[in-house]
Coordinates of C-alpha atoms and ligand atoms in Angstrom, one line a residue:
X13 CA -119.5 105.7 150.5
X14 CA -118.3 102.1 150.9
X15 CA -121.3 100.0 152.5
X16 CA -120.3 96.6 152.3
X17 CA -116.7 97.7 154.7
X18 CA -116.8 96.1 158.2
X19 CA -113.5 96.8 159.5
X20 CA -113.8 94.4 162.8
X21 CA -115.4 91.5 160.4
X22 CA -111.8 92.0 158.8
X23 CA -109.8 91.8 161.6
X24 CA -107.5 87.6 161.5
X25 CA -109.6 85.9 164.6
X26 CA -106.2 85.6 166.8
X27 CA -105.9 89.1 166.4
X28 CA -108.9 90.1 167.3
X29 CA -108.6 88.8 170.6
X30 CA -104.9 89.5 171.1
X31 CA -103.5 90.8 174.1
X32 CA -101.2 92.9 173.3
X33 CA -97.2 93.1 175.2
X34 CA -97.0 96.0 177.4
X35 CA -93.7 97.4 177.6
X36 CA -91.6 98.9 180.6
X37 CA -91.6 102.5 178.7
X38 CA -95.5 102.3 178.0
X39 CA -96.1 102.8 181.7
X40 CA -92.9 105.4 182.8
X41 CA -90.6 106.7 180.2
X42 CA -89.0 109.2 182.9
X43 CA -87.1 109.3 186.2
X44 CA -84.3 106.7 187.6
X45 CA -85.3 103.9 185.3
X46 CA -84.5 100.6 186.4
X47 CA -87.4 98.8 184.6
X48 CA -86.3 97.4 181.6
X49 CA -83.1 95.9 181.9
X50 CA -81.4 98.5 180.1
X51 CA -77.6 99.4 180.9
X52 CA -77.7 102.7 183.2
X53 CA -73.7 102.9 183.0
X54 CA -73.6 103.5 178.5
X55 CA -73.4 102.1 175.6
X56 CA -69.9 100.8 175.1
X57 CA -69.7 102.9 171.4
X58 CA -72.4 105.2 169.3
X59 CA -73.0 108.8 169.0
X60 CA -74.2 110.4 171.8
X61 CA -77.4 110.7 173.7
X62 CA -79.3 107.6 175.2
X63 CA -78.3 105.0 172.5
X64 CA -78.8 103.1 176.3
X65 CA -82.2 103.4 176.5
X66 CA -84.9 102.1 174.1
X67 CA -87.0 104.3 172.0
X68 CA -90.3 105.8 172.4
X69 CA -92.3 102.6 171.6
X70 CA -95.0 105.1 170.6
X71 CA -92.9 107.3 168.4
X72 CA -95.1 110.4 169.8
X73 CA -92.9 112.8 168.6
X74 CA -91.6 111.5 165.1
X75 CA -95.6 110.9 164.5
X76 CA -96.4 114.3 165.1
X77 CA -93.6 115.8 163.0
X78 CA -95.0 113.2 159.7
X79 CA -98.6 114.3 160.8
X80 CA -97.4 118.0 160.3
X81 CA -96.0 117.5 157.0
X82 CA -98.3 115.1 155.5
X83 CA -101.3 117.4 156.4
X84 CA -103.1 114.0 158.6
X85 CA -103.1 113.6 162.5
X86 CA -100.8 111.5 164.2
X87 CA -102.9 109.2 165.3
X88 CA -103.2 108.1 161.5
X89 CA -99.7 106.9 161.2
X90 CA -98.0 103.9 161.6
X91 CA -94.1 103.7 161.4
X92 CA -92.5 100.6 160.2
X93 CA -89.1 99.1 159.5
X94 CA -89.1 100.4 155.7
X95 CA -92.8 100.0 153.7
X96 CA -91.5 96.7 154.0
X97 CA -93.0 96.2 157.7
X98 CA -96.3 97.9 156.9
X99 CA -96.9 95.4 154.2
X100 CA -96.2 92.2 156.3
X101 CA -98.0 93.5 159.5
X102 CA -100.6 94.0 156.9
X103 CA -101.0 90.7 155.7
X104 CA -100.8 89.3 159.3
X105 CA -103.5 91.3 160.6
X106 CA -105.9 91.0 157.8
X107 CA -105.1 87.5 156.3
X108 CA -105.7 83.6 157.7
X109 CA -102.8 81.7 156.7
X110 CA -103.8 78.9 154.2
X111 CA -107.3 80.3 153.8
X112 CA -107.4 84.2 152.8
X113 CA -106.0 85.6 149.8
X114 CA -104.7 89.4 148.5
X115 CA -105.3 90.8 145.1
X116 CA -102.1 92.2 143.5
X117 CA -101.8 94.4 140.1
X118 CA -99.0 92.6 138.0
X119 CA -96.4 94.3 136.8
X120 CA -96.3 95.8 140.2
X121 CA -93.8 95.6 143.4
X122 CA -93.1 92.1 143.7
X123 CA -93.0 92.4 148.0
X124 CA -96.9 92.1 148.4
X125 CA -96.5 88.6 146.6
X126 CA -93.4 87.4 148.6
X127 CA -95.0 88.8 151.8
X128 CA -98.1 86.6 151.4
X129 CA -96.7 83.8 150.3
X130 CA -94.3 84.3 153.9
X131 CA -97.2 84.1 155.2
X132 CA -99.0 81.5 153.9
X133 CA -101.3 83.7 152.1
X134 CA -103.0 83.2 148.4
X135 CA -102.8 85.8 145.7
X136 CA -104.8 86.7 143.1
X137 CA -103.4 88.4 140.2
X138 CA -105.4 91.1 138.1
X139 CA -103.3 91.9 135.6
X140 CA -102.9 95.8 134.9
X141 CA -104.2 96.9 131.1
X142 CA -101.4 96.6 128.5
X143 CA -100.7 101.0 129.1
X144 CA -100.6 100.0 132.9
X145 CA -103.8 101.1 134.2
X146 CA -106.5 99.3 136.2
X147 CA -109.7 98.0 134.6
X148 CA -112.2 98.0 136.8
X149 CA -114.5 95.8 134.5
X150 CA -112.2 92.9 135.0
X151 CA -112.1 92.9 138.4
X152 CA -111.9 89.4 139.8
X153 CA -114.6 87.8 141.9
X154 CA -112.6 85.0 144.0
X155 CA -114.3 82.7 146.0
X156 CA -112.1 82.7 148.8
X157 CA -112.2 85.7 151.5
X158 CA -109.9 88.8 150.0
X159 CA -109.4 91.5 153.1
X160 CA -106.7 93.7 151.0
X161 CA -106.0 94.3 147.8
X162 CA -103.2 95.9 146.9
X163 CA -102.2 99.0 143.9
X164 CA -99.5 100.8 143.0
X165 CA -99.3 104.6 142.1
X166 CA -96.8 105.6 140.8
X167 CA -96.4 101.7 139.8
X168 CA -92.9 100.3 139.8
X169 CA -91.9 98.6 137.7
X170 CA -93.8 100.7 135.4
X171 CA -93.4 104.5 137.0
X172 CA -96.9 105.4 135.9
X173 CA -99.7 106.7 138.2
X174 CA -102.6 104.6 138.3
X175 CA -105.9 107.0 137.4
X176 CA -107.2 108.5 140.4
X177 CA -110.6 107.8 139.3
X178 CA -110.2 104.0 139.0
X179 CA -108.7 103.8 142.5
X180 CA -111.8 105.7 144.0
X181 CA -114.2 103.2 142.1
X182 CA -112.2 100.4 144.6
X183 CA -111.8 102.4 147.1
X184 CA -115.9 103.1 147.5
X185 CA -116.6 99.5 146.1
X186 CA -114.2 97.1 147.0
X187 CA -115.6 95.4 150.5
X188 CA -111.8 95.1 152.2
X189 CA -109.0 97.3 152.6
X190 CA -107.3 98.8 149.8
X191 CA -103.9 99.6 149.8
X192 CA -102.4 102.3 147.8
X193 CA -98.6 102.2 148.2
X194 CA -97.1 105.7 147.4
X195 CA -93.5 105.1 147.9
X196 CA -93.1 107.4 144.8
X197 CA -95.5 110.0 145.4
X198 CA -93.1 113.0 145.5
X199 CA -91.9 112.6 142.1
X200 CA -95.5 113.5 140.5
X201 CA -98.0 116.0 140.6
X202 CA -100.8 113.1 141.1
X203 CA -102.3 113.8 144.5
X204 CA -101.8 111.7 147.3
X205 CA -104.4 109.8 149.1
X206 CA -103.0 110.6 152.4
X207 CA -105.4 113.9 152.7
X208 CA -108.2 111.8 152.0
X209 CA -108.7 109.1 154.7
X210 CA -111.3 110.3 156.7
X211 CA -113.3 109.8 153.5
X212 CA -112.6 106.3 152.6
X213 CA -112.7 104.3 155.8
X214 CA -110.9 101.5 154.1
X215 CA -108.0 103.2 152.4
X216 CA -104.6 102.2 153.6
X217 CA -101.6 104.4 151.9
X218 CA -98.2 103.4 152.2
X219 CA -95.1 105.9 152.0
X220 CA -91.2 105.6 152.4
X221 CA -88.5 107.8 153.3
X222 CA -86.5 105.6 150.6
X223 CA -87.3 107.9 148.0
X224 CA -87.5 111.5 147.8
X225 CA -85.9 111.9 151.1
X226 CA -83.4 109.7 150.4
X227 CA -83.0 107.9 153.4
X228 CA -83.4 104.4 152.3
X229 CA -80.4 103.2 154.9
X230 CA -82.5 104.7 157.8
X231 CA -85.1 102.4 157.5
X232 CA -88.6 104.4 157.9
X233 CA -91.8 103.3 156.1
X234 CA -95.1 105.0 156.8
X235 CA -98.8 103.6 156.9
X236 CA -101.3 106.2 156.7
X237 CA -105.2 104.8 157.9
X238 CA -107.9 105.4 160.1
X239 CA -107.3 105.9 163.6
X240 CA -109.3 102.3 164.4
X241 CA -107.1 100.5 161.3
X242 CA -103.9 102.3 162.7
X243 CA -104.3 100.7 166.4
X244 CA -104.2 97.3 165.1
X245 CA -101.1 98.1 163.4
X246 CA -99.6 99.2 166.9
X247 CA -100.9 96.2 168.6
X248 CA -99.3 93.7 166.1
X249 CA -95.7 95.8 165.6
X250 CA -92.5 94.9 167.9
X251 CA -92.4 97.5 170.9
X252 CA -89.5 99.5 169.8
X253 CA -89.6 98.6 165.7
X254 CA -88.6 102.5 165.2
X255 CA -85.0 103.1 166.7
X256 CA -83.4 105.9 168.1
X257 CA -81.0 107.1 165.7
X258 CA -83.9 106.1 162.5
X259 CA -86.3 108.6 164.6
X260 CA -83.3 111.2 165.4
X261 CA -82.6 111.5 161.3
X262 CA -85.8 111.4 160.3
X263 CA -86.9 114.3 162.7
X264 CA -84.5 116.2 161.1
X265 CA -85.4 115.4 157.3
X266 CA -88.6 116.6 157.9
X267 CA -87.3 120.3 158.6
X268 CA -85.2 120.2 155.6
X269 CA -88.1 121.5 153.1
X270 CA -85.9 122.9 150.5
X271 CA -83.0 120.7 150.2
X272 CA -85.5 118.3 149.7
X273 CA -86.9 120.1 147.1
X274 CA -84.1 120.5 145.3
X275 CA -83.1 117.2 145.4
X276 CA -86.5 116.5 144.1
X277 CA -86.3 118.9 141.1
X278 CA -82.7 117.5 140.4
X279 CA -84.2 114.3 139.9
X280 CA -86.9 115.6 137.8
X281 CA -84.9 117.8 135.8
X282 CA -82.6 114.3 135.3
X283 CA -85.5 112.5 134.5
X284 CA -86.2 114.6 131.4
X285 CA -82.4 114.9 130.1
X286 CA -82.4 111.0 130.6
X287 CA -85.7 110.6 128.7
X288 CA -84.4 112.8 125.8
X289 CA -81.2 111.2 125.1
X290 CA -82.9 107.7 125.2
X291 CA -84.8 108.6 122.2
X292 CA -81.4 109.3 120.5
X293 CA -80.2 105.5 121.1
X294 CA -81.5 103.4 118.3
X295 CA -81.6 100.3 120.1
X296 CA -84.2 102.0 122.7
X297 CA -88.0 100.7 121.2
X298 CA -90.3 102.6 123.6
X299 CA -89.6 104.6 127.1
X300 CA -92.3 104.7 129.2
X301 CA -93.5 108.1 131.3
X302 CA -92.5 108.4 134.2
X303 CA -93.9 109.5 137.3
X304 CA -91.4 108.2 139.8
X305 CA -87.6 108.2 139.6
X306 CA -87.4 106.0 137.3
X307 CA -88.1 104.8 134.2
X308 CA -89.2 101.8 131.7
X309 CA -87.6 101.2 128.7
X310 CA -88.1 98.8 125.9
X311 CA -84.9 98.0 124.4
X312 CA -83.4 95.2 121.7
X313 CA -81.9 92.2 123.5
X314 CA -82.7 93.9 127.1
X315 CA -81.4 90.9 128.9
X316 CA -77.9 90.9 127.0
X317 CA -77.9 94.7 127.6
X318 CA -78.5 94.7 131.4
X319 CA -75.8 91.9 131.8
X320 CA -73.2 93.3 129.8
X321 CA -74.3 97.0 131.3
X322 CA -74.0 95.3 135.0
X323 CA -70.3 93.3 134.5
X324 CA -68.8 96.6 132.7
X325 CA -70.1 98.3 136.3
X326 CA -73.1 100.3 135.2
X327 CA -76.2 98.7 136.8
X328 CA -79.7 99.2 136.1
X329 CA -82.7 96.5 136.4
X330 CA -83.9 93.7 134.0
X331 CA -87.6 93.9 133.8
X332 CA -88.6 91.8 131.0
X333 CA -89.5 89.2 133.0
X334 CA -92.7 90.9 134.1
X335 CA -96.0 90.9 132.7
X336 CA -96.8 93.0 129.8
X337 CA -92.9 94.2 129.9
X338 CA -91.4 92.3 127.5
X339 CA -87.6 93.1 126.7
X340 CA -87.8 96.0 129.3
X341 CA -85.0 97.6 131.7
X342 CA -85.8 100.0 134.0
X343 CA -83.4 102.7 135.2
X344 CA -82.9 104.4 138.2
X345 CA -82.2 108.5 137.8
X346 CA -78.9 109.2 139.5
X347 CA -76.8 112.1 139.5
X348 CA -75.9 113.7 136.4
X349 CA -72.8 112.5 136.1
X350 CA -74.1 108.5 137.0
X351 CA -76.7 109.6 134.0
X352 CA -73.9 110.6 131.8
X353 CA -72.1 107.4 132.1
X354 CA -75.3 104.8 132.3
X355 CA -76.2 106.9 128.7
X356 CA -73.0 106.4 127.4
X357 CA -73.2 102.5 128.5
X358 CA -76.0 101.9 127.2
X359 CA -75.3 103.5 123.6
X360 CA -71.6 101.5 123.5
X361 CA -73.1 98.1 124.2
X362 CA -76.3 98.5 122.3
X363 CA -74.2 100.3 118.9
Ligands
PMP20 N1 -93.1 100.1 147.7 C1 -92.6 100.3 146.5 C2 -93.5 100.5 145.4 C3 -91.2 100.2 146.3 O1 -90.8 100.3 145.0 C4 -90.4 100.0 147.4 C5 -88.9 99.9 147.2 N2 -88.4 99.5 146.1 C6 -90.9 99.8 148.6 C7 -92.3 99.9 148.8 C8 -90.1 99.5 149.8 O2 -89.8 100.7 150.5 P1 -89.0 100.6 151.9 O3 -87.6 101.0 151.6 O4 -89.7 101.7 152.7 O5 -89.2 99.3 152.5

């Protein structure tokens, strides 16, 4: 149990006392609607149904479905333009511009540090160990105020789950809220944090349907909280962030159990034929293991062999930039036949 947490002690001062915008459909969302400007005659073009109307500012029903399949209840869920959203709202309700800072695990996803620093917000960086895990026994003690803290699991750029362990020791020790962004959860048998939230009252876990579902176009990212740190999510968010045809897709992703499955175990399956040829490319030093679907590969002249990779039309991700990932690429698992031909790239232009 986490003593030192007080949530409202963590809450920005202006949002705190923020009255939030009522919209017209939060008071009638039925009946001859004249109450929001909308256009009663159509939309001029769109598929049909209601593309006229705005969307359920709640999102009651796409909530529910999540809630359903995510084993949490709906009042636990916040539904954002892509993770994307969750992290900025984030960082505006916890953090004072110019004064608070976040923590951040480098080599990690690089949008906590460019949403802070949108927001006039400090980071700290505490570097992940040199096999990507946390150490606890470096954890920083800044003197500014840090409300969140942000990890990783599975990690990109690294595709490694961060041990469950070491996030509980933050999670029961660290005095703000932790974040634990998931994005890749499906692609490992780690367990996620999202059954767990009624036992650490801090604990904030992101997810996507970028990923597994495949749905990165749609743009639907997922907070997963208390109730009480959910509400101030839906007091800070645009009325109608979620739109009507992101809900209507995603609705029906969430009945599609097995094709996602197998889409999953496609990936998986890829994973492991990619991570078997690699070994038979010389120029390949070290792969990484993977958890997400990805991976991390140390290979000769990395730079040289993402660029000529990218301009013969094959393209994967330079890495080696990043802490503790020197001369690194990481690749995206495609389809097999993608696979094939990133495989064969990469042996031509490293041979
Ligand atoms: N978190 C992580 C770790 C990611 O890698 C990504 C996408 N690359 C995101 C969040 C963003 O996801 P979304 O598409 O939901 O904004």
């Amino acid at each position: 149990m986490n003593t030192s947490f007080d949530l409202e002690s963590l809450i920005r001062p202006n949002i705190r006392s923020l009255v939030p915008y009522r919209c017209a459909r939060d008071d009638y969302d039925s009946g001859i609607l004249l109450d929001a400007n909308e256009n009663s005659i159509g939309a001029v073009t769109g598929p049909e149904g209601n593309l006229n109307r705005y969307p359920d500012p709640h999102q009651d029903e796409l909530r529910r479905a999540i809630a359903n399949v995510r084993g949490c209840r709906p009042e636990q869920i916040f539904c954002g333009v892509g993770s994307d959203e969750a992290i900025d709202i984030l960082i505006r309700i916890f953090c004072v511009p110019g004064k608070d800072s976040i923590i951040i695990t480098p080599p990690t996803y690089g949008m906590y540090k460019v949403a802070a620093k949108v927001n006039d917000v400090n980071v700290i960086e505490w570097p992940l160990t040199k096999d990507f895990q946390i150490d606890p026994s470096s954890f920083p003690h800044p003197a500014s105020s840090v409300p969140l803290l942000f990890l990783c699991s599975p990690n990109n750029p690294t595709a490694n789950n961060l041990k469950r362990e070491d996030i509980i020791q933050i999670l029961t020790t660290f005095p703000g809220i932790v974040v634990v962004d998931e994005a890749y959860i499906d692609f490992t048998d780690q367990q996620s944090f999202v059954k767990d939230l009624d036992q650490y009252p801090n604990l904030v876990v992101l997810q996507t349907f970028s990923k597994s579902y495949g749905l990165a176009g749609i743009r639907l990212g997922l907070a997963f909280a208390s109730e009480a740190i959910i509400s101030w999510f839906l007091r800070v968010k645009a009325p109608y962030n979620i739109n009507v045809l992101t809900s209507r897709v995603a609705l029906d992703a969430l009945s599609q159990t097995s094709t996602l499955q197998k889409n999953i175990d496609l990936i998986l399956s890829e994973r492991t034929r990619v991570m078997t040829s690699l070994t038979h490319i010389p120029a390949v030093k070290h792969i990484y293991p993977s958890d997400a679907n990805f991976v991390l590969v140390r290979v000769e002249n990395a730079f040289h062999v993402y660029k000529t990779m990218a301009d013969a039309g094959v393209v994967i991700r330079y890495r080696g930039d990043q802490l503790h990932c020197d001369s690194t690429i990481r690749i995206t698992i495609g389809t097999p036949e993608e696979n094939d031909a990133m495989l064969a790239m990469l042996k031509e232009v490293t041979s």
